[in-house]
CSV table of C-alpha atoms and ligand atoms in Angstrom, one decimal:
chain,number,residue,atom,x,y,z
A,28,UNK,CA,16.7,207.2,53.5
A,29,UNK,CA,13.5,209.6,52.7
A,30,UNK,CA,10.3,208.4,53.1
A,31,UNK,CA,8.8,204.8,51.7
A,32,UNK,CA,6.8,204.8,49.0
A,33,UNK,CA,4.0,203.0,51.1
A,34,UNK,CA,4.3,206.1,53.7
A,35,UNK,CA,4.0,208.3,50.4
A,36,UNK,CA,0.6,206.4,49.5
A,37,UNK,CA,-0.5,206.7,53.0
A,38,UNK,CA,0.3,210.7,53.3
A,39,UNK,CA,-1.0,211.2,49.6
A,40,UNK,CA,-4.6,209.9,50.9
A,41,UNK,CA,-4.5,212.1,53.4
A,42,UNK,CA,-3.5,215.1,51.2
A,43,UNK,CA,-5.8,214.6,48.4
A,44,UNK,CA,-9.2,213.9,50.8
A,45,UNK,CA,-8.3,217.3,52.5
A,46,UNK,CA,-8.3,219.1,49.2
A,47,UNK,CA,-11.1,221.4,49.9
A,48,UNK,CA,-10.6,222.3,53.1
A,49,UNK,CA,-7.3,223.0,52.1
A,50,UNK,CA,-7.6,225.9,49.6
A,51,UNK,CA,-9.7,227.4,52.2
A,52,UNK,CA,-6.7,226.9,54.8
A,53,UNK,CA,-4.4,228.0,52.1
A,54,UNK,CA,-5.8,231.4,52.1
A,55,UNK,CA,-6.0,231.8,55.5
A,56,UNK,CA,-2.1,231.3,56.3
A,57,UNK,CA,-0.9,233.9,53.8
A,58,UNK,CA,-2.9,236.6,56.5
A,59,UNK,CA,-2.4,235.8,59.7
A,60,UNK,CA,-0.1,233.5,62.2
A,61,UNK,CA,0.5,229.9,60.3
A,62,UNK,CA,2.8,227.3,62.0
A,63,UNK,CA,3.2,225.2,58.8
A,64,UNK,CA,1.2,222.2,57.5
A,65,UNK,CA,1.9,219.0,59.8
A,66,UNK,CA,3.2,216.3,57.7
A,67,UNK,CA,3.9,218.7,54.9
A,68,UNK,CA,6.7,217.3,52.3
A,69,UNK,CA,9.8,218.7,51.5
A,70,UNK,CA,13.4,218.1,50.2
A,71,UNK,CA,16.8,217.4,52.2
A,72,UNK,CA,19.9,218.8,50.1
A,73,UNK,CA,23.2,217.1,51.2
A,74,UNK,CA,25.9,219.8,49.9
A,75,UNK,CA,28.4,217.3,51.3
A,76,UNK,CA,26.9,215.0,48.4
A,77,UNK,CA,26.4,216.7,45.6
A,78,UNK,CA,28.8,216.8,42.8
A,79,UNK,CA,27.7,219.2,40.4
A,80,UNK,CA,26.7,217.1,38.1
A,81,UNK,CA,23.5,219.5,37.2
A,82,UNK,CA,21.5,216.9,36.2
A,83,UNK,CA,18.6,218.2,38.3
A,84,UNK,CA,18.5,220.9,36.7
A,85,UNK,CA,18.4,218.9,33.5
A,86,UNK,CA,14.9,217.1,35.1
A,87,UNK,CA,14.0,220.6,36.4
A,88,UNK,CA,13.8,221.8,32.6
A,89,UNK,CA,11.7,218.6,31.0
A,90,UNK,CA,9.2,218.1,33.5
A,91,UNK,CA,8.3,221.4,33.6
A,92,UNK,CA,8.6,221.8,29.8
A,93,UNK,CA,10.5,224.7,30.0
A,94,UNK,CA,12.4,226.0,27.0
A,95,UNK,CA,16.0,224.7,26.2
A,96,UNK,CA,18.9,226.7,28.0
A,97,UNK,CA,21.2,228.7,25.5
A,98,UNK,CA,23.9,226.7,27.0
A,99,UNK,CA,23.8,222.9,27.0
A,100,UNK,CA,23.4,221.1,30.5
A,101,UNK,CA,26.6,219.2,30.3
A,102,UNK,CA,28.7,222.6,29.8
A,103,UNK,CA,29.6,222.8,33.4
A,104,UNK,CA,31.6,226.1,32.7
A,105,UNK,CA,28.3,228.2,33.3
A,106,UNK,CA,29.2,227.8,36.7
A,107,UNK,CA,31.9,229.7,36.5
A,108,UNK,CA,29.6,232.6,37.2
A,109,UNK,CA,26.9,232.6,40.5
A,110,UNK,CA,23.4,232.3,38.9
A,111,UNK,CA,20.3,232.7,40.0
A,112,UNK,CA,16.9,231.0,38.5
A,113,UNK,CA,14.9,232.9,36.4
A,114,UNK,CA,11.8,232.9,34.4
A,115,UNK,CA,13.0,229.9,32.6
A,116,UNK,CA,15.1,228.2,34.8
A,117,UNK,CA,13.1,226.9,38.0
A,118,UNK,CA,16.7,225.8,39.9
A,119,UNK,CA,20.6,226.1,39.3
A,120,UNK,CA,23.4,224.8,40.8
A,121,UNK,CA,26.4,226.9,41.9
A,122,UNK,CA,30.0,226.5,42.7
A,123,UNK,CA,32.1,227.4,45.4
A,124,UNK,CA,35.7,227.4,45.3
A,125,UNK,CA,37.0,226.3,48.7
A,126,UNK,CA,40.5,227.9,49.2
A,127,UNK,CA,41.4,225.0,51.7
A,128,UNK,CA,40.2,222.2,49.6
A,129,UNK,CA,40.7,220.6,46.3
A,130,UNK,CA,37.8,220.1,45.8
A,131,UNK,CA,34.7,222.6,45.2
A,132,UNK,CA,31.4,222.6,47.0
A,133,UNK,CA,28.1,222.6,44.7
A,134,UNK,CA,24.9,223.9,46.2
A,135,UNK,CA,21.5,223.7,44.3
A,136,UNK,CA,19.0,226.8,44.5
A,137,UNK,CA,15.6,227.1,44.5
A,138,UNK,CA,12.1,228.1,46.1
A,139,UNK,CA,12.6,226.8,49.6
A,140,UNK,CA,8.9,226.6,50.0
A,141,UNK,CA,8.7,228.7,53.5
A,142,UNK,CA,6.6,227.4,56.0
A,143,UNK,CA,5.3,231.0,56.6
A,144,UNK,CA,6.4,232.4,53.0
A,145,UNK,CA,7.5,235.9,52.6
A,146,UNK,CA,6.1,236.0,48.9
A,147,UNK,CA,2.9,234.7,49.9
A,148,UNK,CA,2.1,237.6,52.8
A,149,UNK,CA,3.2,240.3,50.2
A,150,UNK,CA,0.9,238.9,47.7
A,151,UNK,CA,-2.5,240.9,48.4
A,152,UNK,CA,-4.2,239.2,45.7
A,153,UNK,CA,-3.6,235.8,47.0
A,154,UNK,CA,-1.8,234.6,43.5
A,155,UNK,CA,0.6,232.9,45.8
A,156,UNK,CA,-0.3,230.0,48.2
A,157,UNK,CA,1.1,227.7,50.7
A,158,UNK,CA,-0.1,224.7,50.3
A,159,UNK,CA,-1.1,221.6,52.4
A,160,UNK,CA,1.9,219.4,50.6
A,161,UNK,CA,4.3,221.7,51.6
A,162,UNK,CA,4.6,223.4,47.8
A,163,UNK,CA,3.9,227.4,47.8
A,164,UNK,CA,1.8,227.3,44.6
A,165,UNK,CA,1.5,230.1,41.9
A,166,UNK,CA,-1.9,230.8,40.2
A,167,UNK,CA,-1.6,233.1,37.5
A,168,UNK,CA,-5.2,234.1,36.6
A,169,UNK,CA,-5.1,235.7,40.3
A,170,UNK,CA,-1.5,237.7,39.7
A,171,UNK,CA,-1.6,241.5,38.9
A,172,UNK,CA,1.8,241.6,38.1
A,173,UNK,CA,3.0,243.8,41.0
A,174,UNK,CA,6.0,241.7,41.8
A,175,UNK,CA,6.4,241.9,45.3
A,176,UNK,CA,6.7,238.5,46.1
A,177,UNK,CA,10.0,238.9,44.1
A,178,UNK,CA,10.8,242.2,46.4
A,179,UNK,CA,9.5,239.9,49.6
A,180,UNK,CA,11.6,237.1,49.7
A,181,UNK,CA,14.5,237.1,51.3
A,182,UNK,CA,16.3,234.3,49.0
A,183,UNK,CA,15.7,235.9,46.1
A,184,UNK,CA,13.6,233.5,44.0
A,185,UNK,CA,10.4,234.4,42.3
A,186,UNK,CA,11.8,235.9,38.6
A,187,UNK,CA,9.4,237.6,36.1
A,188,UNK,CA,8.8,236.8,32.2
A,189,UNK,CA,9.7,240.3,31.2
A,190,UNK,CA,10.4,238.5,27.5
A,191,UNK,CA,6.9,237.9,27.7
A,192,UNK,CA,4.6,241.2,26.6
A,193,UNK,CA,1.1,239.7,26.6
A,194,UNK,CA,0.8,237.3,29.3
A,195,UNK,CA,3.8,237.6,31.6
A,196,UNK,CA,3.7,234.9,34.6
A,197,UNK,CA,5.9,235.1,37.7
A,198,UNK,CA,7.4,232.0,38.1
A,199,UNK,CA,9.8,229.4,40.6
A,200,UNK,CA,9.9,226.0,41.7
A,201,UNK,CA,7.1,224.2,42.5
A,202,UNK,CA,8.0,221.4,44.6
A,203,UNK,CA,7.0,219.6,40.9
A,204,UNK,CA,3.4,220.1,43.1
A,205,UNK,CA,1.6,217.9,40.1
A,206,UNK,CA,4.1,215.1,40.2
A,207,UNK,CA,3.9,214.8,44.3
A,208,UNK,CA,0.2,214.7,43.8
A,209,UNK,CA,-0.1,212.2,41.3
A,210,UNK,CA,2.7,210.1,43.4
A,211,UNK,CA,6.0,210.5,41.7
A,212,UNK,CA,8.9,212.4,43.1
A,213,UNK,CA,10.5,215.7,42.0
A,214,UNK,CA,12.3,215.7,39.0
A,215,UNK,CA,15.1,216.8,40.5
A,216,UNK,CA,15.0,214.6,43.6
A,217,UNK,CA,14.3,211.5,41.1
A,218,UNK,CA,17.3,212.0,39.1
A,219,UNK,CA,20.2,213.0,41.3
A,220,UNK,CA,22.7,210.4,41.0
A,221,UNK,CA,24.1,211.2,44.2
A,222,UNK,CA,21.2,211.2,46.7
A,223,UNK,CA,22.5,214.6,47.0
A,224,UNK,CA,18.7,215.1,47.0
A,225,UNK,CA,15.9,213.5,49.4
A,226,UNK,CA,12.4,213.9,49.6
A,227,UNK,CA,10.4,213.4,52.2
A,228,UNK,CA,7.3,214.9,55.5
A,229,UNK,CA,9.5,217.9,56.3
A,230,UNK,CA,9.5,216.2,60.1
A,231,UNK,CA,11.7,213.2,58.7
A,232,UNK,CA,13.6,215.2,57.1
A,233,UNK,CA,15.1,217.1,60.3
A,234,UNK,CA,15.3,213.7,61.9
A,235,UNK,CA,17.6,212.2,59.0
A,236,UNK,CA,19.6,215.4,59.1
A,237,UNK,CA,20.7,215.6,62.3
A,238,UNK,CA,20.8,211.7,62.7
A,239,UNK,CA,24.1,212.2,59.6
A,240,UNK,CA,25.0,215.2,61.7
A,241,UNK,CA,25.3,213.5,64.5
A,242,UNK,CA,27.1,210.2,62.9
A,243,UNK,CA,29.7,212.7,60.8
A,244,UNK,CA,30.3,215.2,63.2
A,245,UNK,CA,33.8,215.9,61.2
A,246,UNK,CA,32.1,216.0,57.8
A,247,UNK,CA,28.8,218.6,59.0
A,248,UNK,CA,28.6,221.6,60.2
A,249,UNK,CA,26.1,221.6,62.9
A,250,UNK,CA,23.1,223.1,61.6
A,251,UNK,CA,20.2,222.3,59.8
A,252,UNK,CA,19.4,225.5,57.2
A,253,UNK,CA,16.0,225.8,56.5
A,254,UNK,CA,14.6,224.5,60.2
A,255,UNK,CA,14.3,227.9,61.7
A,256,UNK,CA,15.6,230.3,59.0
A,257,UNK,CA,12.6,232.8,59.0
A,258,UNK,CA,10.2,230.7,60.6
A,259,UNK,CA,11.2,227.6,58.3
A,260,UNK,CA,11.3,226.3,55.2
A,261,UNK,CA,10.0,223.3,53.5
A,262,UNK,CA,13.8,222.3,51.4
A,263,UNK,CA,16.3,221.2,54.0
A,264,UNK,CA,20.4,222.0,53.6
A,265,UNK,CA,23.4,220.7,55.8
A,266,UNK,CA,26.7,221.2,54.7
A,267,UNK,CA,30.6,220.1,55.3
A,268,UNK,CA,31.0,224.0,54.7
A,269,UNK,CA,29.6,226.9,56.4
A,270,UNK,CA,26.2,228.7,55.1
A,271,UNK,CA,27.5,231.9,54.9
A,272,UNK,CA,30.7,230.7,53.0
A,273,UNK,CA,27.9,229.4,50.1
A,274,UNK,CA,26.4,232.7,49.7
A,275,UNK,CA,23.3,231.7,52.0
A,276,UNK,CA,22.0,233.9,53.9
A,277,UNK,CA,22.4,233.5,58.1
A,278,UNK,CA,21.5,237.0,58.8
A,279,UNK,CA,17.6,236.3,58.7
A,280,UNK,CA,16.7,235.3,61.5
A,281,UNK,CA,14.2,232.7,62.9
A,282,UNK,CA,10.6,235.3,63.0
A,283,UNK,CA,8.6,234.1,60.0
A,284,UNK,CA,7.6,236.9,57.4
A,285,UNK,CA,3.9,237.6,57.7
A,286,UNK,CA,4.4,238.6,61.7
A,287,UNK,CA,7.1,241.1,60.5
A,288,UNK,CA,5.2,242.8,58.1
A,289,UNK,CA,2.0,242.1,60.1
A,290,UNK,CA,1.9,245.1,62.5
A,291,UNK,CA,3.5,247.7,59.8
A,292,UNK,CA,0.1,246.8,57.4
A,293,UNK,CA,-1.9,246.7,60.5
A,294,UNK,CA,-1.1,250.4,61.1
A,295,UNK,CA,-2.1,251.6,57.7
A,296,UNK,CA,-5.3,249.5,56.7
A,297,UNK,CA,-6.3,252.5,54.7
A,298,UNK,CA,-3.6,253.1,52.4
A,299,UNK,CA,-3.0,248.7,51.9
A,300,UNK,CA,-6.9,248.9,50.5
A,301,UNK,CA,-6.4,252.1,48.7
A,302,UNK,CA,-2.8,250.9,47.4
A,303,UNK,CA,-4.9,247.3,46.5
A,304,UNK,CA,-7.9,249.5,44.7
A,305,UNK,CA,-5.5,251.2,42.5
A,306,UNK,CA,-3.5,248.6,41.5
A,307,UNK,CA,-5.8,246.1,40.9
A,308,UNK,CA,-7.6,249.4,38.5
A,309,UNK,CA,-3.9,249.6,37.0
A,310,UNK,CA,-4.0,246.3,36.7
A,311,UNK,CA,-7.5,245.9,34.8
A,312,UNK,CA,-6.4,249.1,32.2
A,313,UNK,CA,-3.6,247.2,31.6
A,314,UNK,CA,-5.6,243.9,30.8
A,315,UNK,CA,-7.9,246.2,29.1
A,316,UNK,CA,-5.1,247.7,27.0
A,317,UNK,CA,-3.9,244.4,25.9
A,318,UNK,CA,-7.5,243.3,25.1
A,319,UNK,CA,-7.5,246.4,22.9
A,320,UNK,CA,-4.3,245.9,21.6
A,321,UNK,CA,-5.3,241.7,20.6
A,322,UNK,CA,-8.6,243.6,18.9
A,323,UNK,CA,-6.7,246.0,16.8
A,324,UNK,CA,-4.1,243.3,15.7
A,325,UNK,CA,-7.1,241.2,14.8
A,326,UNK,CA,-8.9,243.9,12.9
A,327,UNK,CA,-5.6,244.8,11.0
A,328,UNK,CA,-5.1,241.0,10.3
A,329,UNK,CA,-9.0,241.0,8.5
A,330,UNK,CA,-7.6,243.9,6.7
A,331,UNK,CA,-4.5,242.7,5.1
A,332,UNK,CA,-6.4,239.2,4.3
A,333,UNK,CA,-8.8,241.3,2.5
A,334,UNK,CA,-6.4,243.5,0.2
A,335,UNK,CA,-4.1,239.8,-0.1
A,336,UNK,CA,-7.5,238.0,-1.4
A,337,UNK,CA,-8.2,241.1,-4.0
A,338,UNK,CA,-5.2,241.3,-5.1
A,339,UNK,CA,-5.1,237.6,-5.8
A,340,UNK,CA,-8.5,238.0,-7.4
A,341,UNK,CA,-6.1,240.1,-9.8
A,342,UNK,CA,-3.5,238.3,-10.7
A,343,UNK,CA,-5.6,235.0,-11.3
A,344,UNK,CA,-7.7,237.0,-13.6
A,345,UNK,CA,-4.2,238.7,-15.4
A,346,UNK,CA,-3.2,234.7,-15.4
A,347,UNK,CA,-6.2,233.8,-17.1
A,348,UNK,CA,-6.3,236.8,-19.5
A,349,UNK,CA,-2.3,235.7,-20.7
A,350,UNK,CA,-3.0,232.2,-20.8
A,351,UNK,CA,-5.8,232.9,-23.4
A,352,UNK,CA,-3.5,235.1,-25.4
A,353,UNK,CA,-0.9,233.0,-25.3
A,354,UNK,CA,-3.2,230.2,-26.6
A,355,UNK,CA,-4.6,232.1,-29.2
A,356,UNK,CA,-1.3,233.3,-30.2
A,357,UNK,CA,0.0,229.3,-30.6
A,358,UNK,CA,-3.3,228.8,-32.5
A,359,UNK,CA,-2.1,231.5,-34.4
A,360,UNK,CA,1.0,230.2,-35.3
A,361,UNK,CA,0.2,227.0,-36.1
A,362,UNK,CA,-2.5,228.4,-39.0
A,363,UNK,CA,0.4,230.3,-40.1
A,364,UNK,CA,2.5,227.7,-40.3
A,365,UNK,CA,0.1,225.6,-42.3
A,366,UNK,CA,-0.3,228.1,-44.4
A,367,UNK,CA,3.4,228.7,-45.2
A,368,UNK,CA,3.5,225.2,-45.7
A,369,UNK,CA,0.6,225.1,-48.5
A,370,UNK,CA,1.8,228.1,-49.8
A,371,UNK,CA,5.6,226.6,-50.3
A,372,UNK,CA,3.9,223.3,-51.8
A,373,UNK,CA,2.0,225.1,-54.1
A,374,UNK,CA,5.1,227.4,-55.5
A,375,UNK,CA,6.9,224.2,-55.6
A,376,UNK,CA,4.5,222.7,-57.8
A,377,UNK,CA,4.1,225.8,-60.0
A,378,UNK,CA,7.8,225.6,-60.7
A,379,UNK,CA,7.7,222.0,-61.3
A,380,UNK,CA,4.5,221.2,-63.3
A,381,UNK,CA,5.3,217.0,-63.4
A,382,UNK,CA,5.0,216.9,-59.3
A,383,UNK,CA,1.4,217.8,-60.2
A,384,UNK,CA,-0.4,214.7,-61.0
A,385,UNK,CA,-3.8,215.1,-62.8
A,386,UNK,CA,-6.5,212.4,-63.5
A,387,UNK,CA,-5.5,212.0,-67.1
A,388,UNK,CA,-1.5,211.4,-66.7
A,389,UNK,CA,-2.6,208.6,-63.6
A,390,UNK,CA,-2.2,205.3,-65.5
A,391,UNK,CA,-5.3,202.8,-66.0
A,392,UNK,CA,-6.6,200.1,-63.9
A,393,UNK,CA,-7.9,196.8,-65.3
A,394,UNK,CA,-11.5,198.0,-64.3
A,395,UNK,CA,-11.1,201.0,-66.4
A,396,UNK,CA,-9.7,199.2,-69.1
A,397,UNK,CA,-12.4,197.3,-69.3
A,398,UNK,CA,-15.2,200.0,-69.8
B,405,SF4,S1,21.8,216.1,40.4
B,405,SF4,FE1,22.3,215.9,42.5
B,405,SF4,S2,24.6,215.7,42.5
B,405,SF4,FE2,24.0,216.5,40.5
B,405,SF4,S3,24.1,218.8,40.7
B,405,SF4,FE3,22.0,218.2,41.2
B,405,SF4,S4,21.9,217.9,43.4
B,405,SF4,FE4,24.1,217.9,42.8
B,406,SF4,S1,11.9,231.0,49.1
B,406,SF4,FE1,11.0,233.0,48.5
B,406,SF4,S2,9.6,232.4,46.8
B,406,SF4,FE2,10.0,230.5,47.9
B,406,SF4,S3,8.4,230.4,49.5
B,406,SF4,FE3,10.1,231.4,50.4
B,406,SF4,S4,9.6,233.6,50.2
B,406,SF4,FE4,8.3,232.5,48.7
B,407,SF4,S1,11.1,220.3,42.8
B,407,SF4,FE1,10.5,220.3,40.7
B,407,SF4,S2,10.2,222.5,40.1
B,407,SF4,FE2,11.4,222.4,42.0
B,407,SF4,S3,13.6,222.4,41.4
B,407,SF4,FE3,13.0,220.2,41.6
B,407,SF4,S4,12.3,219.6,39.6
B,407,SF4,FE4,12.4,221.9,39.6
């Protein structure tokens, strides 16, 4: 079992008080030695449990309000190809075809939220950020768009919004950061019908793993991916199969990213602040471009109202100008037609003297009579 929702309380209080120093901390770890937040959260996937159901990534999609897929979730055929996440898709679920066994093996991917992230020690403008949960977070109005965190990790995550011209984010799982704080699970975790999903302090985690290692030595292979893997990671896998059989990546070793890369940046200072000066300045044309560009569409917007209003102006006034003709043309008519009318009557009444009735041919009344 993860951890109880009284222990989630508990570690949330203790998360949410530390707030400020932790953005301070935050900053800190993506630029020197960082062993990992203690009690930091994180997720235990059970390969042996999962059954490909893709329902997290169902959850994955509405709580992060992402756009719908162009293929349902239920159409399990999409994994008939590997996939990867990308820009709109946070996680996915693969399958692996076991040669041996009936049955496949399913084996959900996302950010593994490193302890001593990869992505974070390539971002120079701190964009990206390890945070006290456990969650490496994403800030947006910090990102230059260089990518490297996508060319730094070694799992392949972070994707791009290259569909997006104007404000193009880099994004990935975020440990559904918002929902831990406020004290719900992740999406994902929540809705796995399996418990192929577990959430949990990172520490608990381990111990629950190797405790159904340990118990099911025939069903697990005997290693916990994600405790050492480049330092380690935050999301947890053991398996009935072996890592490298499910595409994951063994070849990495246990030194964490930032003291790799540490000693090659130390050695050119120079050209990292040069390289940071002139992208950040390739950065601001470009925000300065696109300001430009939002100015011009604006400006060309005023102008086609303004030629759409005169030439409205226009017609109304060509509207008005045919409706008065048109009225005055009835009017017209209808004077005409009176006057054919009295015309007709009066022909008729030349031809026919008697329909003509004059004073003298109108009979006599009493009263007149009596004059
Ligand atoms: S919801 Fe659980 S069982 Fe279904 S695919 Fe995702 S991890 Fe596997
Ligand atoms: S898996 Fe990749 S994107 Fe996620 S924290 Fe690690 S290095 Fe960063
Ligand atoms: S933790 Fe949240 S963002 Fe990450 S895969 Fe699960 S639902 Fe998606």
């Amino acid at each position: 079992m993860g951890i109880t929702r009284r222990q989630f309380f508990g570690w949330m209080g203790a998360a949410i008080g530390s707030q400020v120093s932790l953005h301070k901390d935050a900053n800190a770890a993506s630029n020197k030695h960082f062993t990992g937040y203690p009690g930091s959260m994180g997720v235990l996937h059970d390969i042996s449990q999962c059954i490909g159901c893709r329902k997290c990534e169902t959850a994955c999609n509405k709580v992060n309000s992402l756009l719908p897929p162009e293929r349902p979730f239920d159409d399990l055929s999409v994994m008939d190809q590997k996939r990867r996440p990308h820009a709109n898709t946070y996680t996915i679920v693969n399958r692996f075809d076991q040669p041996d066994r009936q049955l496949p093996v399913f084996v959900k991917k996302q950010c593994n939220h490193c302890k001593e992230p990869a992505c974070v020690s390539a971002c120079f403008v701190k964009a990206l950020k390890k945070s006290k949960t456990g969650a490496v977070v994403y800030d947006d109005s910090l990102c230059v768009g260089c990518r490297y965190c996508m060319i730094a990790c070694p799992f392949d995550i972070p994707a791009y919004e290259y569909d997006n011209p104007f404000t193009p984010e880099v994004t990935k799982c975020t440990l559904c950061q918002p929902r831990i704080l406020n004290g719900q699970l992740p999406g994902c975790v929540e809705i796995c019908p399996k418990e192929a999903l577990t959430f949990g302090t990172r520490d608990e985690l381990i111990q629950i793993a190797r405790q159904r290692i340990k118990n099911y030595p025939d069903r697990y292979v005997n290693h916990i991916y994600g405790e050492h893997e480049m330092g380690g990671c935050n999301w947890l896998y053991i398996s009935n199969t072996p890592f490298a059989d499910l595409g994951m990546r063994e070849d990495l070793g246990i030194t964490p990213a930032p003291q790799l890369t540490s000693g090659a940046l130390a050695a050119v200072p120079v050209v990292v602040s040069l390289w940071v000066v002139f992208i950040t300045g390739i950065h601001a044309i470009s925000k300065r471009k696109e300001q430009m560009a939002a100015d011009e569409k604006q400006a060309d917007v005023g102008r086609v109202l303004k030629s759409e209003q005169a030439r409205l102006t226009e017609t109304v006034a060509k509207l008005k100008e045919k409706a008065k003709e048109e009225k005055e043309a009835a009017v017209k008519r209808e004077v005409k037609k009176a006057l054919d009318e009295a015309a007709k009557q009066a022909r008729k009444t030349v031809s026919d003297p008697k329909a003509l009735k004059t004073p003298s041919e109108t009979p006599h009344t009493e009263n007149q009579e009596s004059e």
